[in-house]
PDB file of C-alpha atoms and ligand atoms in Angstrom:
ATOM      1  CA  MET A   4     -23.252  80.625 -40.664  1.00 42.00           C
ATOM      2  CA  ARG A   5     -24.183  80.980 -37.259  1.00 43.00           C
ATOM      3  CA  ASP A   6     -26.406  76.540 -37.233  1.00 43.00           C
ATOM      4  CA  GLN A   7     -24.531  74.626 -39.905  1.00 43.00           C
ATOM      5  CA  HIS A   8     -21.318  74.190 -37.632  1.00 51.00           C
ATOM      6  CA  SER A   9     -23.952  72.613 -35.179  1.00 64.00           C
ATOM      7  CA  LEU A  10     -25.328  70.189 -37.345  1.00 81.00           C
ATOM      8  CA  SER A  11     -24.079  66.885 -38.339  1.00 87.00           C
ATOM      9  CA  GLN A  12     -23.224  65.932 -41.570  1.00 90.00           C
ATOM     10  CA  ASN A  13     -25.942  62.778 -40.144  1.00 90.00           C
ATOM     11  CA  VAL A  14     -28.569  65.232 -39.020  1.00 88.00           C
ATOM     12  CA  MET A  15     -27.651  67.084 -42.795  1.00 92.00           C
ATOM     13  CA  TRP A  16     -28.086  64.115 -44.215  1.00 94.00           C
ATOM     14  CA  LYS A  17     -31.399  63.263 -42.565  1.00 92.00           C
ATOM     15  CA  ALA A  18     -33.376  66.269 -43.299  1.00 91.00           C
ATOM     16  CA  ALA A  19     -32.749  66.226 -46.208  1.00 94.00           C
ATOM     17  CA  ILE A  20     -33.847  62.487 -47.678  1.00 93.00           C
ATOM     18  CA  SER A  21     -37.022  63.338 -45.314  1.00 91.00           C
ATOM     19  CA  CYS A  22     -37.800  66.603 -46.652  1.00 90.00           C
ATOM     20  CA  ASN A  23     -37.156  68.658 -43.897  1.00 86.00           C
ATOM     21  CA  SER A  24     -38.735  72.242 -43.752  1.00 83.00           C
ATOM     22  CA  ALA A  25     -37.810  72.770 -40.979  1.00 80.00           C
ATOM     23  CA  TYR A  26     -34.108  72.902 -42.076  1.00 83.00           C
ATOM     24  CA  ASP A  27     -34.655  75.212 -44.452  1.00 84.00           C
ATOM     25  CA  GLY A  28     -32.320  78.277 -44.233  1.00 81.00           C
ATOM     26  CA  LEU A  29     -29.969  76.370 -41.766  1.00 83.00           C
ATOM     27  CA  PHE A  30     -28.131  74.243 -45.419  1.00 89.00           C
ATOM     28  CA  PHE A  31     -27.880  73.562 -48.724  1.00 94.00           C
ATOM     29  CA  TYR A  32     -26.834  69.792 -50.022  1.00 96.00           C
ATOM     30  CA  ALA A  33     -24.643  69.979 -53.545  1.00 97.00           C
ATOM     31  CA  VAL A  34     -25.092  66.633 -55.798  1.00 95.00           C
ATOM     32  CA  LYS A  35     -21.779  66.030 -57.767  1.00 95.00           C
ATOM     33  CA  THR A  36     -23.290  63.731 -60.461  1.00 93.00           C
ATOM     34  CA  THR A  37     -26.000  66.430 -61.401  1.00 93.00           C
ATOM     35  CA  GLY A  38     -24.505  69.736 -60.260  1.00 95.00           C
ATOM     36  CA  ILE A  39     -27.386  71.600 -58.777  1.00 95.00           C
ATOM     37  CA  PHE A  40     -28.601  72.204 -55.589  1.00 95.00           C
ATOM     38  CA  CYS A  41     -30.791  72.842 -53.629  1.00 95.00           C
ATOM     39  CA  ARG A  42     -33.047  73.742 -50.272  1.00 93.00           C
ATOM     40  CA  PRO A  43     -33.229  70.707 -47.313  1.00 92.00           C
ATOM     41  CA  SER A  44     -37.008  70.571 -48.003  1.00 90.00           C
ATOM     42  CA  CYS A  45     -36.904  69.843 -52.488  1.00 90.00           C
ATOM     43  CA  LYS A  46     -38.528  67.013 -53.019  1.00 86.00           C
ATOM     44  CA  SER A  47     -35.800  66.204 -56.029  1.00 84.00           C
ATOM     45  CA  ARG A  48     -34.797  62.869 -56.563  1.00 84.00           C
ATOM     46  CA  ILE A  49     -32.316  61.061 -53.479  1.00 85.00           C
ATOM     47  CA  PRO A  50     -29.017  61.490 -54.731  1.00 90.00           C
ATOM     48  CA  LYS A  51     -26.741  58.202 -52.959  1.00 93.00           C
ATOM     49  CA  ARG A  52     -24.870  60.336 -50.070  1.00 95.00           C
ATOM     50  CA  GLU A  53     -21.346  59.330 -51.707  1.00 95.00           C
ATOM     51  CA  ASN A  54     -22.644  62.221 -54.145  1.00 95.00           C
ATOM     52  CA  VAL A  55     -23.441  64.555 -51.979  1.00 96.00           C
ATOM     53  CA  SER A  56     -22.039  67.789 -50.134  1.00 96.00           C
ATOM     54  CA  PHE A  57     -23.588  70.120 -47.257  1.00 95.00           C
ATOM     55  CA  TYR A  58     -23.080  74.174 -47.230  1.00 94.00           C
ATOM     56  CA  SER A  59     -24.043  76.657 -45.213  1.00 89.00           C
ATOM     57  CA  GLY A  60     -25.521  79.635 -47.249  1.00 89.00           C
ATOM     58  CA  ALA A  61     -25.999  79.597 -51.328  1.00 91.00           C
ATOM     59  CA  SER A  62     -23.193  81.717 -52.774  1.00 90.00           C
ATOM     60  CA  GLU A  63     -20.541  79.146 -51.190  1.00 93.00           C
ATOM     61  CA  ALA A  64     -22.525  76.605 -52.982  1.00 95.00           C
ATOM     62  CA  GLN A  65     -22.272  78.325 -55.780  1.00 95.00           C
ATOM     63  CA  LYS A  66     -18.742  79.092 -55.818  1.00 95.00           C
ATOM     64  CA  ALA A  67     -18.080  75.566 -55.449  1.00 96.00           C
ATOM     65  CA  GLY A  68     -19.615  75.227 -59.114  1.00 96.00           C
ATOM     66  CA  TYR A  69     -23.389  74.401 -57.974  1.00 96.00           C
ATOM     67  CA  ARG A  70     -26.201  75.642 -60.206  1.00 95.00           C
ATOM     68  CA  PRO A  71     -29.342  76.255 -57.721  1.00 94.00           C
ATOM     69  CA  CYS A  72     -32.589  73.731 -58.069  1.00 92.00           C
ATOM     70  CA  LYS A  73     -35.191  74.987 -60.535  1.00 88.00           C
ATOM     71  CA  ARG A  74     -37.333  73.852 -58.195  1.00 87.00           C
ATOM     72  CA  CYS A  75     -36.556  74.769 -54.999  1.00 89.00           C
ATOM     73  CA  ARG A  76     -35.328  77.625 -56.311  1.00 88.00           C
ATOM     74  CA  PRO A  77     -31.809  77.743 -52.671  1.00 90.00           C
ATOM     75  CA  ASP A  78     -30.443  81.334 -54.631  1.00 87.00           C
ATOM     76  CA  LEU A  79     -33.576  83.569 -54.002  1.00 82.00           C
ATOM     77  CA  LYS A  80     -32.401  85.518 -50.481  1.00 67.00           C
ATOM     78  CA  SER A  81     -35.341  83.995 -48.038  1.00 56.00           C
ATOM     79  CA  ILE A  82     -37.150  81.716 -47.801  1.00 51.00           C
ATOM     80  CA  ILE A  83     -39.874  83.748 -47.140  1.00 50.00           C
ATOM     81  CA  THR A  84     -39.549  85.031 -51.153  1.00 48.00           C
ATOM     82  CA  TYR A  85     -39.749  81.541 -51.676  1.00 51.00           C
ATOM     83  CA  ASP A  86     -43.422  81.694 -53.041  1.00 58.00           C
ATOM     84  CA  PRO A  87     -44.536  77.808 -54.637  1.00 62.00           C
ATOM     85  CA  PHE A  88     -48.254  79.683 -56.184  1.00 72.00           C
ATOM     86  CA  GLU A  89     -45.552  82.073 -58.132  1.00 76.00           C
ATOM     87  CA  SER A  90     -46.109  80.402 -60.794  1.00 78.00           C
ATOM     88  CA  VAL A  91     -49.932  79.745 -60.577  1.00 84.00           C
ATOM     89  CA  ILE A  92     -49.794  83.906 -60.520  1.00 88.00           C
ATOM     90  CA  GLU A  93     -47.607  83.815 -63.810  1.00 86.00           C
ATOM     91  CA  ASP A  94     -49.884  81.425 -65.515  1.00 88.00           C
ATOM     92  CA  THR A  95     -53.015  82.208 -64.392  1.00 93.00           C
ATOM     93  CA  MET A  96     -51.881  86.241 -66.179  1.00 93.00           C
ATOM     94  CA  GLN A  97     -50.933  84.843 -69.056  1.00 93.00           C
ATOM     95  CA  ILE A  98     -54.215  83.410 -69.870  1.00 94.00           C
ATOM     96  CA  ILE A  99     -56.397  86.346 -69.085  1.00 95.00           C
ATOM     97  CA  GLU A 100     -53.907  88.503 -71.484  1.00 94.00           C
ATOM     98  CA  ASN A 101     -54.226  86.067 -73.960  1.00 94.00           C
ATOM     99  CA  ASN A 102     -58.012  85.176 -73.389  1.00 95.00           C
ATOM    100  CA  TYR A 103     -59.411  89.276 -72.824  1.00 95.00           C
ATOM    101  CA  GLY A 104     -61.591  88.787 -75.256  1.00 94.00           C
ATOM    102  CA  GLN A 105     -63.628  85.806 -74.269  1.00 92.00           C
ATOM    103  CA  LYS A 106     -65.914  85.383 -71.454  1.00 90.00           C
ATOM    104  CA  ILE A 107     -63.067  84.231 -68.749  1.00 91.00           C
ATOM    105  CA  SER A 108     -65.100  82.558 -64.941  1.00 93.00           C
ATOM    106  CA  LEU A 109     -63.092  81.821 -61.997  1.00 94.00           C
ATOM    107  CA  ASP A 110     -63.437  79.114 -62.144  1.00 94.00           C
ATOM    108  CA  GLU A 111     -62.467  78.140 -65.494  1.00 93.00           C
ATOM    109  CA  LEU A 112     -59.533  80.318 -64.320  1.00 93.00           C
ATOM    110  CA  ALA A 113     -58.799  78.073 -61.757  1.00 91.00           C
ATOM    111  CA  SER A 114     -59.409  75.193 -63.345  1.00 89.00           C
ATOM    112  CA  MET A 115     -56.767  76.039 -66.238  1.00 88.00           C
ATOM    113  CA  VAL A 116     -54.230  76.459 -63.065  1.00 85.00           C
ATOM    114  CA  GLY A 117     -54.637  73.495 -61.116  1.00 82.00           C
ATOM    115  CA  VAL A 118     -56.235  75.027 -57.965  1.00 84.00           C
ATOM    116  CA  SER A 119     -60.015  75.774 -56.926  1.00 88.00           C
ATOM    117  CA  PRO A 120     -61.579  79.274 -57.370  1.00 93.00           C
ATOM    118  CA  TYR A 121     -61.818  80.017 -53.679  1.00 92.00           C
ATOM    119  CA  HIS A 122     -57.477  79.971 -53.980  1.00 89.00           C
ATOM    120  CA  LEU A 123     -56.783  81.514 -56.535  1.00 92.00           C
ATOM    121  CA  ASN A 124     -58.771  84.460 -55.611  1.00 93.00           C
ATOM    122  CA  ARG A 125     -56.712  84.807 -52.653  1.00 91.00           C
ATOM    123  CA  ILE A 126     -53.441  83.894 -53.989  1.00 89.00           C
ATOM    124  CA  PHE A 127     -54.124  86.272 -56.505  1.00 91.00           C
ATOM    125  CA  LYS A 128     -55.330  89.350 -54.459  1.00 92.00           C
ATOM    126  CA  ASN A 129     -52.491  88.213 -51.893  1.00 88.00           C
ATOM    127  CA  LYS A 130     -49.565  88.930 -54.653  1.00 86.00           C
ATOM    128  CA  THR A 131     -51.088  91.566 -56.854  1.00 88.00           C
ATOM    129  CA  GLY A 132     -52.975  93.618 -54.985  1.00 91.00           C
ATOM    130  CA  ASN A 133     -56.220  92.530 -57.398  1.00 93.00           C
ATOM    131  CA  THR A 134     -58.506  89.609 -57.199  1.00 95.00           C
ATOM    132  CA  PRO A 135     -58.167  88.239 -60.982  1.00 96.00           C
ATOM    133  CA  ARG A 136     -61.314  89.956 -61.925  1.00 95.00           C
ATOM    134  CA  MET A 137     -60.083  93.583 -61.242  1.00 94.00           C
ATOM    135  CA  TYR A 138     -56.922  92.038 -63.484  1.00 95.00           C
ATOM    136  CA  LEU A 139     -59.061  91.393 -66.443  1.00 96.00           C
ATOM    137  CA  GLU A 140     -61.090  94.611 -65.775  1.00 96.00           C
ATOM    138  CA  MET A 141     -57.692  95.770 -66.141  1.00 95.00           C
ATOM    139  CA  VAL A 142     -56.281  94.484 -69.292  1.00 96.00           C
ATOM    140  CA  ARG A 143     -59.706  94.792 -70.868  1.00 96.00           C
ATOM    141  CA  VAL A 144     -59.124  98.896 -70.028  1.00 96.00           C
ATOM    142  CA  LYS A 145     -55.727  98.596 -71.309  1.00 93.00           C
ATOM    143  CA  ARG A 146     -56.895  97.663 -74.617  1.00 94.00           C
ATOM    144  CA  ALA A 147     -59.876  99.558 -74.656  1.00 95.00           C
ATOM    145  CA  LYS A 148     -57.913 102.168 -74.620  1.00 93.00           C
ATOM    146  CA  LYS A 149     -55.819 102.133 -77.804  1.00 91.00           C
ATOM    147  CA  LEU A 150     -58.960 100.771 -79.553  1.00 93.00           C
ATOM    148  CA  LEU A 151     -60.124 103.926 -78.987  1.00 92.00           C
ATOM    149  CA  LEU A 152     -57.233 105.816 -79.733  1.00 88.00           C
ATOM    150  CA  THR A 153     -55.843 103.820 -82.476  1.00 89.00           C
ATOM    151  CA  THR A 154     -59.220 102.838 -84.136  1.00 89.00           C
ATOM    152  CA  THR A 155     -62.147 104.387 -85.707  1.00 89.00           C
ATOM    153  CA  LEU A 156     -63.844 101.253 -84.305  1.00 91.00           C
ATOM    154  CA  ASN A 157     -66.827 103.623 -82.300  1.00 92.00           C
ATOM    155  CA  CYS A 158     -67.587 102.643 -77.980  1.00 93.00           C
ATOM    156  CA  THR A 159     -70.187 100.287 -78.249  1.00 95.00           C
ATOM    157  CA  GLU A 160     -67.573  97.881 -80.580  1.00 96.00           C
ATOM    158  CA  VAL A 161     -64.987  98.200 -78.846  1.00 96.00           C
ATOM    159  CA  GLY A 162     -66.732  96.838 -75.658  1.00 96.00           C
ATOM    160  CA  TYR A 163     -67.656  93.427 -77.270  1.00 96.00           C
ATOM    161  CA  ARG A 164     -64.218  93.398 -78.743  1.00 95.00           C
ATOM    162  CA  VAL A 165     -62.085  93.917 -75.198  1.00 97.00           C
ATOM    163  CA  GLY A 166     -65.109  91.114 -74.217  1.00 96.00           C
ATOM    164  CA  TYR A 167     -68.157  92.915 -72.345  1.00 95.00           C
ATOM    165  CA  GLN A 168     -71.508  91.580 -72.413  1.00 91.00           C
ATOM    166  CA  SER A 169     -73.250  93.467 -71.984  1.00 93.00           C
ATOM    167  CA  ILE A 170     -71.576  98.146 -73.356  1.00 93.00           C
ATOM    168  CA  SER A 171     -73.452  98.893 -69.314  1.00 95.00           C
ATOM    169  CA  SER A 172     -70.621  97.140 -67.975  1.00 95.00           C
ATOM    170  CA  PHE A 173     -67.991  97.893 -70.630  1.00 96.00           C
ATOM    171  CA  TYR A 174     -68.524 101.577 -69.607  1.00 96.00           C
ATOM    172  CA  HIS A 175     -69.042 100.946 -65.690  1.00 96.00           C
ATOM    173  CA  ALA A 176     -65.476  98.932 -65.650  1.00 96.00           C
ATOM    174  CA  PHE A 177     -64.082 101.738 -68.072  1.00 96.00           C
ATOM    175  CA  LYS A 178     -65.307 104.366 -65.387  1.00 96.00           C
ATOM    176  CA  ARG A 179     -63.916 103.032 -62.406  1.00 94.00           C
ATOM    177  CA  ASN A 180     -61.004 102.322 -64.071  1.00 93.00           C
ATOM    178  CA  THR A 181     -59.953 106.159 -65.702  1.00 93.00           C
ATOM    179  CA  GLY A 182     -62.689 107.811 -64.127  1.00 94.00           C
ATOM    180  CA  LEU A 183     -63.725 108.900 -67.611  1.00 93.00           C
ATOM    181  CA  SER A 184     -66.924 107.788 -69.611  1.00 95.00           C
ATOM    182  CA  PRO A 185     -65.109 105.734 -73.546  1.00 95.00           C
ATOM    183  CA  ARG A 186     -67.225 108.874 -75.233  1.00 92.00           C
ATOM    184  CA  LEU A 187     -64.968 111.190 -72.790  1.00 92.00           C
ATOM    185  CA  PHE A 188     -61.990 109.850 -73.240  1.00 92.00           C
ATOM    186  CA  GLN A 189     -61.518 108.923 -76.506  1.00 89.00           C
ATOM    187  CA  ALA A 190     -62.526 112.961 -77.162  1.00 88.00           C
ATOM    188  CA  GLN A 191     -60.042 114.312 -74.679  1.00 85.00           C
ATOM    189  CA  ASN A 192     -57.760 112.647 -76.059  1.00 82.00           C
ATOM    190  CA  VAL A 193     -58.158 113.192 -80.032  1.00 72.00           C
ATOM    191  CA  LYS A 194     -58.637 116.877 -79.146  1.00 59.00           C
ATOM    192  CA  ASN A 195     -55.391 117.131 -76.630  1.00 58.00           C
ATOM    193  CA  SER A 196     -53.257 115.501 -80.218  1.00 55.00           C
ATOM    194  CA  ALA A 197     -54.880 117.891 -81.870  1.00 47.00           C
ATOM    195  CA  TYR A 198     -51.805 120.371 -80.133  1.00 43.00           C
TER     196      TYR A 198
HETATM  197 ZN1  LIG B 207     -34.069  70.806 -55.199  1.00 94.55          ZN
END
């Protein structure tokens, strides 16, 4: 890679031990004793100098037999796509999918994934296009559709079953997501399946 030649081993070593993110993308360092390679900014334990070698590209480090570090993900193409909040988003989605039938507040969600409510809202929206609340609504409506089509539960029962505290909030959420009321959705689809 272009800049690697201008970096001395000493400079790279200093960047690695100080976890200097300014050097991310310019080189990678690999550790002989662990078989793993990292970005300069990685916060993993500092290895002994004699066990470290430097590579200008991730593919070169991999060719030399090193595995990408799970922490700093040097195998991901661009530093821009590396997102430390990825797991926060995934955890949030998982919690919502597992608990949609109960009342879930943004505060609770945020404390479960370890960020502030404001921050969670922002990064979730940024990454998925929806707020956690909107995502919860989508999960609930999806589940409600299934219940309406596959069970004999009436609309009210379905609303409570998927986590709504009031029937009007269930109706509104359902209509926002499907364009239909739960009753009409059920009637239309039962009719369609008769053909
Ligand atoms: Zn690493």
